[in-house]
Amino acid sequence: MTTIRDVAKKAGVSVATVSRFLNGSGYVSADAAKAVTEAVEELEYELNPVARSLNTKRSSLIGLILPDITNPFFPELARAVEDVALSYGYTVILCNSDEDPKKEKNYIETLKKKYIAGFIVTSNQLDAPHYADTKLPIVALDRAINEKIPVVSSNNKEGAVLGTNALLERGCRNILFLRGPEALNPANDRYDGFMEAIGKSAVDYRIVTCPFHYADSQKIVERELKANPVIDGIFASSDVSAAGALKAAAILGRNVPDDLQIIGFDGIAMGEMLSPGLSTIAQDVYKMGAIATRILIKRIENKPVEETFYEIPVKLVLRGTTRSVE
C-alpha cells in the first residue's frame, strides 16, 4: 500500500509538505503542489479519512438529527440533505432522536468524538442549550433552536391562513383544527395562522392538540366526530394527522369530501397516494433541506452566510379531500 512517505519521495518534497497540501492546512508553493498532485495520481495514493480527521480535527461528516423518521416528512428532508452534501464531498450520518432530548445530546457528544464537521438539526425543543455549547457549525431545519443558530423553515403562519380560508371558501361551518404539539414553533405558528383566519369568520370551530402521529390522530378524530357530528371541515397541522383523520372518517362512514372536507399541512408524497388524494398546504421540503445543507457547508468552510433566517413560501394544493368552491 502506498504511503505518504512514498508520495513525498516521488514528489521530491518533505512529508510535511505533502500533509499540508492534502489537508489544506498550510502554505504549499505552486511547484510543490503540482509535484504532489502528479505523485498522488501516479501512485494512486488514497488519503485515509480517519487519519485525516485525526490530523485536522475535522472530517467530511455531517450529522443530521431528525425527531421521527417514521413521519414521511423527515425522510424527504433527509433525501435533500444527502443529495446536496454528497455533491460537495460530504457524507451524512442520520440520527433519529425519537423526540428525546437525551438522545439528541448523546448523538452530539458521540459525533463530536468522531470529529463531525457540523450538524443539521430538527429539534423538538424551543431552546436546546447543548447545541449552543457544541462550538461546531449548526443549522436548524424546520424548527428554530435559538437566535444564534441559522434556521430554514416554511412560512407556517401564512400556510395555516391559506388552509383555513380554503375550508371556509368551500362552505365549511363547523371546523375542527388539529393543532400540533405546543412545544414546537411550527405548530404554534400554524395555530396563530388558523386563529387569524377563523377570527375573521362567523363559523363554529373546535381546537384539539394532536401529535404528528397517524394512529393517535385517527383516535382523536374518531372521538371528536362521534361527539360532534356537525363537524364538516378538518384542518390538520400535518399530513400525517390529516391521513389519520381520513381513516377516522372512513371508519365512521363519513363521506369525504361531500359532507366532510380535510386539509393537511406538509405536502409529502404520501398525500397523493391516499384515496381520495389529500388536499394540503405544501412546503417545498426538498428546497428546505437543500438550503440548510448549503448554509451549513458555508459555515464549515468559513465562508460568509448572508442571512440567519430563511423562510420558504408554501402553497395550497387541492385534491380529492376538498370540494370545488361553492
Coordinates of C-alpha atoms in Angstrom, one line a residue:
M1 CA 0.0 0.0 0.0
T2 CA 1.3 3.4 -1.0
T3 CA 2.1 5.6 2.0
I4 CA 2.5 9.4 2.4
R5 CA 6.3 8.8 2.6
D6 CA 6.2 7.2 -0.9
V7 CA 4.3 10.3 -2.2
A8 CA 6.9 12.7 -0.7
K9 CA 9.8 10.7 -2.1
K10 CA 8.2 10.6 -5.6
A11 CA 7.4 14.4 -5.5
G12 CA 10.8 15.3 -4.1
V13 CA 9.3 17.2 -1.1
S14 CA 9.0 16.6 2.6
V15 CA 6.3 14.5 4.2
A16 CA 5.2 17.7 6.0
T17 CA 4.7 19.4 2.6
V18 CA 2.5 16.5 1.3
S19 CA 0.5 16.6 4.5
R20 CA -0.1 20.3 4.3
F21 CA -1.2 20.1 0.7
L22 CA -3.5 17.1 1.2
N23 CA -5.1 18.6 4.3
G24 CA -5.2 22.2 3.1
S25 CA -3.6 23.2 6.4
G26 CA -0.8 25.5 5.3
Y27 CA 1.2 27.1 2.6
V28 CA 2.5 25.0 -0.3
S29 CA 4.2 26.5 -3.3
A30 CA 2.7 26.1 -6.8
D31 CA 5.6 23.9 -7.9
A32 CA 5.3 21.6 -4.8
A33 CA 1.5 21.4 -5.2
K34 CA 2.0 20.3 -8.9
A35 CA 4.6 17.7 -7.9
V36 CA 2.5 16.3 -5.1
T37 CA -0.6 16.1 -7.3
E38 CA 1.3 14.2 -10.0
A39 CA 2.8 11.8 -7.5
V40 CA -0.6 11.1 -5.9
E41 CA -2.1 10.3 -9.3
E42 CA 0.8 8.2 -10.5
L43 CA 1.0 6.2 -7.2
E44 CA -2.8 6.1 -6.9
Y45 CA -2.5 7.3 -3.3
E46 CA -5.7 7.5 -1.2
L47 CA -5.7 9.5 2.0
N48 CA -7.1 7.6 4.9
P49 CA -10.1 9.6 6.0
V50 CA -9.7 8.5 9.7
A51 CA -6.0 9.7 9.7
R52 CA -7.1 12.9 8.1
S53 CA -9.7 13.6 10.7
L54 CA -7.1 13.0 13.4
N55 CA -4.7 15.5 11.8
T56 CA -7.2 18.2 11.1
K57 CA -9.7 17.6 14.0
R58 CA -12.4 17.7 11.3
S59 CA -13.9 15.1 9.0
S60 CA -16.2 15.4 6.0
L61 CA -19.1 14.0 8.0
I62 CA -22.3 15.9 8.6
G63 CA -24.7 14.9 11.4
L64 CA -28.4 15.1 10.6
I65 CA -30.6 14.8 13.7
L66 CA -34.3 14.2 13.0
P67 CA -37.1 13.7 15.6
D68 CA -39.1 10.9 13.9
I69 CA -38.1 9.0 10.8
T70 CA -41.5 7.2 10.7
N71 CA -43.0 10.6 9.7
P72 CA -42.7 10.7 5.9
F73 CA -41.9 14.5 6.1
F74 CA -38.5 13.9 7.6
P75 CA -37.1 11.2 5.2
E76 CA -37.9 13.6 2.4
L77 CA -35.9 16.3 4.2
A78 CA -33.1 13.8 4.7
R79 CA -33.0 13.0 1.0
A80 CA -32.4 16.6 0.1
V81 CA -29.7 17.0 2.7
E82 CA -27.9 13.9 1.5
D83 CA -28.1 14.8 -2.2
V84 CA -26.6 18.3 -1.6
A85 CA -24.0 17.1 0.9
L86 CA -22.7 14.4 -1.5
S87 CA -22.3 17.0 -4.3
Y88 CA -19.9 18.9 -2.0
G89 CA -18.0 15.9 -0.9
Y90 CA -19.6 15.4 2.5
T91 CA -21.2 12.3 3.9
V92 CA -24.4 12.4 6.1
I93 CA -24.9 10.4 9.3
L94 CA -28.6 10.1 10.1
C95 CA -29.7 10.2 13.7
N96 CA -33.2 9.6 14.9
S97 CA -33.8 11.2 18.2
D98 CA -37.4 10.0 18.8
E99 CA -38.1 13.5 20.1
D100 CA -36.0 12.7 23.1
P101 CA -33.6 15.5 24.3
K102 CA -31.3 12.9 26.0
K103 CA -30.9 11.1 22.7
E104 CA -30.2 14.3 20.9
K105 CA -27.5 15.2 23.4
N106 CA -25.9 11.7 23.2
Y107 CA -25.7 11.9 19.4
I108 CA -24.0 15.3 19.6
E109 CA -21.4 14.1 22.2
T110 CA -20.8 10.9 20.3
L111 CA -20.3 12.5 16.9
K112 CA -18.1 15.3 18.3
K113 CA -15.7 12.5 19.2
K114 CA -15.7 11.4 15.5
Y115 CA -14.6 15.0 14.5
I116 CA -18.0 15.7 12.9
A117 CA -17.8 18.8 10.7
G118 CA -21.2 20.2 11.7
F119 CA -24.9 19.4 12.4
I120 CA -28.3 20.0 10.7
V121 CA -30.9 19.6 13.4
T122 CA -34.7 19.4 13.6
S123 CA -35.1 19.6 17.4
N124 CA -38.2 19.1 19.4
Q125 CA -37.0 21.8 21.9
L126 CA -37.7 25.5 21.6
D127 CA -34.3 26.2 23.2
A128 CA -31.6 23.5 23.4
P129 CA -28.6 24.7 25.4
H130 CA -26.5 21.7 24.4
Y131 CA -26.5 22.9 20.8
A132 CA -25.2 26.3 21.8
D133 CA -22.3 24.7 23.7
T134 CA -21.1 22.5 20.8
K135 CA -18.8 25.1 19.3
L136 CA -19.4 23.5 15.9
P137 CA -21.4 24.8 12.9
I138 CA -25.1 24.1 13.3
V139 CA -28.2 24.9 11.2
A140 CA -31.7 24.4 12.4
L141 CA -34.1 22.9 9.9
D142 CA -37.9 23.3 10.2
R143 CA -37.8 24.3 13.9
A144 CA -35.8 27.2 15.3
I145 CA -33.5 26.5 18.3
N146 CA -32.2 29.9 19.3
E147 CA -31.5 33.3 17.6
K148 CA -27.7 32.5 17.2
I149 CA -28.3 29.4 15.1
P150 CA -29.4 29.9 11.4
V151 CA -32.8 28.4 10.7
V152 CA -34.5 27.3 7.5
S153 CA -38.3 26.9 7.7
S154 CA -41.6 27.4 5.9
N155 CA -44.0 30.3 6.2
N156 CA -46.1 28.3 8.6
K157 CA -48.5 31.0 9.7
E158 CA -49.3 32.1 6.2
G159 CA -49.9 28.4 5.3
A160 CA -52.4 28.0 8.0
V161 CA -54.2 31.1 6.9
L162 CA -54.4 29.6 3.4
G163 CA -55.6 26.2 4.6
T164 CA -58.3 27.7 6.9
N165 CA -59.6 30.1 4.2
A166 CA -59.8 27.2 1.7
L167 CA -62.2 25.3 4.0
L168 CA -64.2 28.5 4.6
E169 CA -64.5 29.2 0.9
R170 CA -65.8 25.7 0.3
G171 CA -68.7 26.1 2.7
C172 CA -67.4 24.6 6.0
R173 CA -69.2 26.0 9.0
N174 CA -68.0 23.7 11.8
I175 CA -64.3 23.3 11.6
L176 CA -62.0 21.0 13.7
F177 CA -58.4 22.2 13.9
L178 CA -55.8 19.6 14.8
R179 CA -53.1 21.8 16.3
G180 CA -49.6 20.3 16.7
P181 CA -47.6 19.9 20.0
E182 CA -47.3 23.2 21.9
A183 CA -43.6 22.7 22.3
L184 CA -43.0 23.1 18.6
N185 CA -42.6 26.5 16.9
P186 CA -44.1 25.4 13.6
A187 CA -47.2 24.1 15.3
N188 CA -47.6 27.3 17.2
D189 CA -47.2 29.4 14.0
R190 CA -49.9 27.3 12.4
Y191 CA -52.1 27.8 15.3
D192 CA -51.6 31.5 15.1
G193 CA -52.5 31.4 11.4
F194 CA -55.6 29.4 12.0
M195 CA -56.8 31.8 14.7
E196 CA -56.1 34.8 12.5
A197 CA -58.2 33.4 9.6
I198 CA -61.0 31.8 11.7
G199 CA -61.3 35.0 13.8
K200 CA -62.5 36.9 10.7
S201 CA -65.4 34.4 10.1
A202 CA -68.6 33.6 12.0
V203 CA -68.3 29.8 11.9
D204 CA -68.1 27.4 14.8
Y205 CA -64.7 25.7 15.5
R206 CA -63.0 23.4 17.9
I207 CA -59.3 23.0 18.6
V208 CA -57.6 19.9 19.9
T209 CA -53.9 19.2 20.4
C210 CA -52.8 16.3 18.3
P211 CA -49.3 14.7 17.9
F212 CA -47.9 14.3 14.5
H213 CA -48.7 10.6 14.5
Y214 CA -51.1 8.7 12.4
A215 CA -52.7 6.3 14.9
D216 CA -53.1 9.0 17.6
S217 CA -54.6 11.3 15.1
Q218 CA -57.1 8.7 14.0
K219 CA -58.3 8.0 17.5
I220 CA -58.6 11.7 18.4
V221 CA -60.6 12.5 15.2
E222 CA -62.9 9.4 15.8
R223 CA -63.6 10.7 19.2
E224 CA -64.3 14.3 18.0
L225 CA -66.5 13.2 15.1
K226 CA -68.6 11.0 17.4
A227 CA -69.0 13.7 20.0
N228 CA -69.6 16.5 17.4
P229 CA -71.2 15.0 14.2
V230 CA -71.8 18.5 12.9
I231 CA -68.1 18.9 12.1
D232 CA -67.9 19.4 8.3
G233 CA -64.2 20.5 7.9
I234 CA -60.9 19.4 9.4
F235 CA -57.6 21.4 9.1
A236 CA -54.7 19.3 10.3
S237 CA -51.3 20.7 11.3
S238 CA -49.5 17.8 9.4
D239 CA -50.3 15.5 6.5
V240 CA -49.8 12.5 8.8
S241 CA -52.5 13.8 11.1
A242 CA -54.7 14.5 8.1
A243 CA -54.2 10.9 7.0
G244 CA -55.4 9.7 10.4
A245 CA -58.4 12.0 10.1
L246 CA -59.2 10.5 6.7
K247 CA -59.1 7.0 8.2
A248 CA -61.3 8.0 11.1
A249 CA -63.9 9.4 8.6
A250 CA -63.9 6.2 6.7
I251 CA -64.4 4.1 9.8
L252 CA -67.4 6.3 10.8
G253 CA -68.9 6.3 7.4
R254 CA -68.4 10.0 6.8
N255 CA -68.2 10.8 3.1
V256 CA -65.1 12.8 2.1
P257 CA -65.4 15.4 0.6
D258 CA -69.2 15.5 0.3
D259 CA -70.0 16.0 4.0
L260 CA -66.5 16.3 5.5
Q261 CA -63.6 18.1 4.0
I262 CA -60.0 17.7 5.1
I263 CA -56.8 19.7 4.5
G264 CA -53.4 18.8 5.8
F265 CA -50.0 20.6 6.1
D266 CA -46.7 19.4 4.6
G267 CA -47.1 18.4 1.0
I268 CA -45.4 15.0 1.4
A269 CA -45.6 12.5 -1.4
M270 CA -47.9 10.2 0.6
G271 CA -50.7 12.7 0.2
E272 CA -51.1 11.8 -3.5
M273 CA -51.3 8.1 -2.7
L274 CA -54.3 8.4 -0.4
S275 CA -57.8 7.8 -1.7
P276 CA -59.2 10.4 -2.1
G277 CA -56.0 12.4 -2.6
L278 CA -55.2 14.7 0.3
S279 CA -55.6 18.5 -0.1
T280 CA -52.7 20.1 1.7
I281 CA -50.6 23.2 2.4
A282 CA -47.4 22.1 0.6
Q283 CA -44.0 23.0 1.9
D284 CA -41.0 22.9 -0.6
V285 CA -39.5 20.1 1.5
Y286 CA -36.6 19.4 -0.8
K287 CA -35.7 23.1 -1.1
M288 CA -35.7 23.5 2.7
G289 CA -33.2 20.6 3.1
A290 CA -31.0 21.8 0.2
I291 CA -30.7 25.3 1.5
A292 CA -30.0 24.2 5.1
T293 CA -27.1 22.0 3.8
R294 CA -25.6 24.7 1.7
I295 CA -25.7 27.1 4.6
L296 CA -24.0 24.5 6.9
I297 CA -21.2 23.8 4.4
K298 CA -20.5 27.5 4.1
R299 CA -20.2 27.7 7.9
I300 CA -18.0 24.6 7.9
E301 CA -15.7 26.1 5.3
N302 CA -15.7 29.5 7.0
K303 CA -17.5 31.3 4.1
P304 CA -19.8 34.2 4.8
V305 CA -23.5 33.4 5.3
E306 CA -25.7 36.3 4.2
E307 CA -28.8 35.6 6.4
T308 CA -29.6 33.6 9.5
F309 CA -33.3 33.2 8.9
Y310 CA -34.7 31.6 5.7
E311 CA -38.4 31.4 5.2
I312 CA -39.7 29.3 2.3
P313 CA -43.1 30.1 0.8
V314 CA -45.9 27.5 0.9
K315 CA -48.8 26.9 -1.5
L316 CA -52.3 25.4 -1.4
V317 CA -52.6 22.1 -3.3
L318 CA -56.2 20.9 -3.8
R319 CA -57.0 17.3 -4.3
G320 CA -59.9 14.9 -3.5
T321 CA -60.5 15.7 0.1
T322 CA -62.0 19.1 -0.7
R323 CA -64.8 20.2 -2.9
S324 CA -64.9 22.9 -5.5
V325 CA -65.6 26.5 -4.3
E326 CA -69.4 26.9 -3.9

